[in-house]
XYZ file of C-alpha atoms in Angstrom:
287
model
C -18.112 1.978 13.460
C -17.093 -0.925 15.003
C -14.486 -0.641 17.262
C -10.896 -0.616 15.822
C -9.818 -3.857 17.994
C -11.912 -5.802 15.439
C -10.446 -4.516 12.254
C -7.926 -6.751 10.653
C -4.667 -6.091 11.505
C -0.832 -7.088 9.997
C 2.156 -7.890 12.398
C 5.438 -6.849 9.721
C 8.454 -9.026 10.515
C 10.078 -6.548 12.446
C 7.182 -6.973 15.208
C 5.369 -4.073 14.085
C 1.353 -4.770 14.239
C -0.597 -2.414 11.943
C -3.914 -2.401 10.593
C -4.303 -4.019 7.353
C -6.276 -0.843 5.887
C -3.634 2.303 4.794
C -4.384 5.295 3.503
C -2.643 5.481 -0.555
C -2.360 9.266 -1.616
C -1.618 8.543 -5.731
C -2.287 11.852 -7.491
C -3.504 13.693 -4.241
C -1.535 17.479 -4.374
C -2.563 17.563 -8.575
C -5.289 19.610 -8.358
C -4.509 22.810 -5.519
C -8.533 23.006 -5.421
C -8.872 19.609 -3.559
C -6.491 20.227 -1.230
C -8.235 21.065 2.155
C -10.222 17.582 1.181
C -7.234 15.541 0.682
C -5.587 16.765 3.689
C -8.621 16.604 6.067
C -9.493 12.803 4.366
C -5.636 12.372 6.123
C -6.724 13.110 8.934
C -10.237 11.581 9.652
C -7.970 8.355 8.700
C -5.737 8.846 11.391
C -8.549 9.833 13.775
C -9.948 6.259 13.153
C -6.666 4.685 14.267
C -5.501 4.220 10.595
C -1.902 4.357 10.472
C 0.163 3.671 7.422
C 0.132 6.662 4.399
C 2.176 5.889 1.590
C 3.346 7.835 -0.680
C 6.323 9.006 -3.229
C 8.600 10.706 -4.911
C 7.472 10.420 -8.307
C 3.484 11.899 -6.848
C 3.261 14.738 -8.354
C 6.904 15.782 -7.576
C 6.708 15.585 -4.155
C 2.920 17.394 -4.477
C 1.936 14.599 -2.565
C 4.209 14.551 0.106
C 3.849 18.284 0.517
C -0.299 17.315 1.697
C 0.747 14.355 3.321
C 3.036 16.936 6.071
C 0.418 18.942 6.315
C -1.765 16.740 7.462
C 0.587 15.412 9.952
C 1.424 18.770 10.890
C 1.848 17.923 14.999
C 0.833 14.710 14.778
C 3.505 12.973 13.112
C 3.873 10.246 15.765
C 0.281 8.674 14.864
C 1.177 7.610 11.204
C 3.419 4.619 9.677
C 4.502 6.868 7.080
C 6.021 5.093 3.710
C 7.559 6.972 0.627
C 9.018 5.625 -2.455
C 12.106 6.461 -4.339
C 12.243 6.327 -8.080
C 14.464 3.800 -9.973
C 16.675 5.877 -11.380
C 17.258 7.767 -8.116
C 18.243 4.196 -6.553
C 22.160 4.938 -6.754
C 24.257 5.308 -3.361
C 24.470 9.330 -3.977
C 21.169 9.891 -5.604
C 19.722 7.840 -3.440
C 20.504 9.824 -0.088
C 19.485 13.034 -1.765
C 15.925 11.574 -3.112
C 15.218 10.687 0.631
C 16.250 13.707 2.296
C 14.563 15.748 0.094
C 11.426 12.925 0.530
C 11.976 14.384 4.223
C 11.998 17.626 3.089
C 8.638 18.008 1.420
C 6.987 15.686 4.250
C 8.471 18.037 7.023
C 9.457 15.172 8.792
C 13.149 13.143 10.235
C 12.691 10.480 9.670
C 10.021 7.740 7.101
C 8.993 4.492 8.955
C 9.470 3.004 5.503
C 11.602 3.375 2.165
C 10.391 1.450 -0.737
C 12.431 1.231 -4.386
C 9.318 2.050 -6.455
C 10.004 -0.630 -9.311
C 13.000 -2.884 -10.353
C 16.217 -0.534 -11.030
C 19.167 -1.144 -13.496
C 21.324 0.201 -10.907
C 23.052 -3.383 -9.375
C 20.925 -4.090 -6.113
C 24.344 -3.867 -4.032
C 24.534 -0.432 -4.299
C 20.679 -0.149 -3.842
C 21.201 -2.040 -0.536
C 24.246 0.402 0.529
C 22.082 2.768 0.201
C 19.281 1.712 2.170
C 21.739 0.650 4.928
C 23.346 4.077 5.408
C 19.936 5.924 4.959
C 18.753 3.433 8.366
C 21.861 4.156 10.052
C 21.825 7.573 10.021
C 18.206 7.569 11.628
C 16.448 9.391 7.930
C 14.415 5.569 7.493
C 13.550 2.887 9.909
C 13.106 0.329 7.153
C 13.222 -0.431 3.642
C 11.168 -2.396 0.764
C 10.064 -2.528 -2.664
C 7.448 -2.316 -5.003
C 6.542 -4.136 -8.015
C 8.722 -7.293 -7.457
C 7.894 -10.218 -8.941
C 9.051 -13.468 -7.692
C 12.339 -13.940 -9.591
C 13.497 -10.573 -8.450
C 12.761 -11.159 -4.592
C 14.862 -14.597 -5.417
C 17.320 -12.323 -6.664
C 17.417 -10.041 -3.491
C 17.590 -13.130 -0.963
C 20.585 -14.646 -3.124
C 22.379 -11.156 -1.684
C 20.909 -11.908 1.955
C 18.736 -8.853 1.418
C 14.875 -9.533 2.861
C 12.670 -6.276 2.368
C 10.104 -5.943 5.193
C 7.116 -4.943 2.456
C 6.578 -6.007 -1.315
C 4.037 -3.475 -2.800
C 2.169 -4.868 -5.408
C -1.274 -4.057 -8.024
C -3.501 -6.657 -6.267
C -7.540 -7.026 -6.359
C -10.543 -8.548 -7.795
C -9.156 -7.453 -11.158
C -5.372 -8.606 -11.104
C -5.255 -11.830 -9.260
C -2.175 -13.429 -11.076
C 0.223 -12.711 -7.537
C -1.586 -15.907 -5.882
C -0.175 -18.155 -7.845
C 3.320 -17.838 -6.725
C 4.323 -14.633 -5.275
C 1.739 -13.886 -2.297
C 2.848 -17.455 -0.838
C 6.446 -16.681 -1.601
C 6.460 -13.550 0.230
C 4.822 -15.303 3.163
C 6.700 -17.716 3.935
C 9.898 -15.340 3.782
C 7.774 -13.298 6.297
C 7.630 -10.290 4.232
C 4.335 -8.267 4.079
C 2.302 -7.888 0.833
C 0.492 -4.204 0.264
C -1.915 -4.001 -2.375
C -2.375 -0.589 -4.358
C -5.044 -0.138 -6.518
C -6.831 -2.818 -4.343
C -10.547 -1.947 -5.527
C -9.719 -0.827 -9.107
C -9.677 2.909 -10.788
C -13.096 3.015 -10.554
C -14.565 1.416 -13.864
C -16.097 -2.197 -14.540
C -14.962 -3.498 -11.808
C -17.488 -1.580 -9.340
C -20.386 -2.347 -11.749
C -19.870 -6.137 -11.631
C -23.075 -7.863 -11.048
C -22.166 -10.137 -8.614
C -20.319 -7.723 -6.358
C -23.597 -5.601 -6.692
C -25.323 -8.808 -5.325
C -22.878 -9.271 -2.615
C -23.266 -5.782 -0.905
C -27.335 -5.747 -1.408
C -26.441 -8.621 1.446
C -24.366 -6.707 3.910
C -24.375 -4.238 6.432
C -22.430 -1.834 7.670
C -23.120 1.151 10.791
C -23.961 3.435 7.493
C -26.140 1.111 5.764
C -25.849 -1.173 3.297
C -22.200 -2.132 1.736
C -21.378 -0.953 -1.348
C -19.400 -2.862 -4.302
C -16.469 -0.754 -3.826
C -16.281 -1.976 0.297
C -16.603 -5.579 -0.538
C -14.137 -5.507 -3.479
C -11.810 -4.247 -0.531
C -12.923 -6.540 2.560
C -11.988 -9.344 -0.483
C -8.141 -7.994 -0.408
C -8.412 -7.436 3.820
C -9.410 -11.117 4.337
C -6.422 -12.485 3.687
C -3.168 -12.805 5.855
C 0.009 -10.867 4.882
C -1.970 -7.845 3.420
C -1.924 -4.526 3.584
C -4.064 -2.186 1.669
C -3.484 1.258 0.515
C -7.149 3.030 -1.931
C -6.921 6.195 -1.850
C -9.526 8.966 -0.760
C -9.067 11.730 -1.333
C -12.261 13.341 0.216
C -13.756 12.805 3.939
C -17.127 10.944 2.586
C -14.678 8.258 0.849
C -12.984 7.995 3.884
C -14.799 7.032 5.978
C -16.725 4.506 3.484
C -13.553 3.053 3.272
C -12.902 2.730 7.078
C -16.276 1.510 6.901
C -15.507 -1.594 5.171
C -13.522 -3.185 7.926
C -16.796 -4.313 9.505
C -17.309 -6.417 6.418
C -16.548 -10.176 6.792
C -17.092 -12.026 3.369
C -18.686 -15.371 3.912
C -18.103 -19.132 2.127
C -20.168 -18.510 -0.476
C -19.554 -14.883 -0.651
C -15.554 -15.973 -1.412
C -16.720 -18.727 -4.009
C -19.268 -16.468 -5.575
C -16.403 -14.147 -6.179
C -13.903 -16.969 -6.902
C -16.562 -17.926 -10.174
C -16.480 -14.220 -11.091
C -13.174 -13.213 -10.775
C -11.069 -16.774 -10.952
C -7.489 -17.436 -9.586
C -4.942 -17.881 -11.480
C -3.963 -21.130 -12.720
C -0.408 -20.730 -14.414
C 2.017 -18.284 -13.793
C 1.550 -14.885 -15.666
C 3.985 -11.631 -15.730
C 3.217 -8.753 -12.828
C 0.601 -6.666 -13.531
C 1.509 -2.971 -13.156
C 0.038 0.088 -12.945
């Protein structure tokens, strides 16, 4: 594999620089028979220099967090650990309880980043007070949001609140955020984090343009795959972190090697033609 120093990085507003490729964990822990593979996959990512591990209390009602806790045993300092609180737990008391529960599942004393999973009916001011309390108590280092569209981010800014990260659905299939949300967040020094950056294993990875571009690129493992091209396309953006899930060591290795790929201008033009960028505002896509 190429040297990690050549891999794309992102610097957060707080000055922390991280590899732009992280690790998602949605549905990890759901199948006990896969637990050992999931734990090893996360450890292989850490061994390769990946730092971001993203999870949520919603993922298996804490089972995903439990898998991560086992993977991080004895190496917590190597990870930039993120979890997300459900909107129904975004009140002051409930968020403190939810965070402590997540920390227990994860076997850690703090989160590097705690996100509101999506917009809540609870007033922002109360949620922000909870975030600040958790930070003052040392239970979280910083906070952010997930699935927030432009108007939501503007509302936070009116309160003087600037999340560190906005985690969103972003891939070749879902480019709507390029119209206004991505440039808006970048101007505000808010990093975007793409979940499902290579789709969900459906038609995207069989697209003839992706397959043709993959044949033109080689990695340390051989010819690139359509999934690696889709991931490299997301990683090409400034201010963008990608968190694909890899539930097996082999899959994790394939994701890691995708960092070697540098798409050409011809590649990007062909992908724009096959997956056109947005020409108008569209509702935020969510999975």
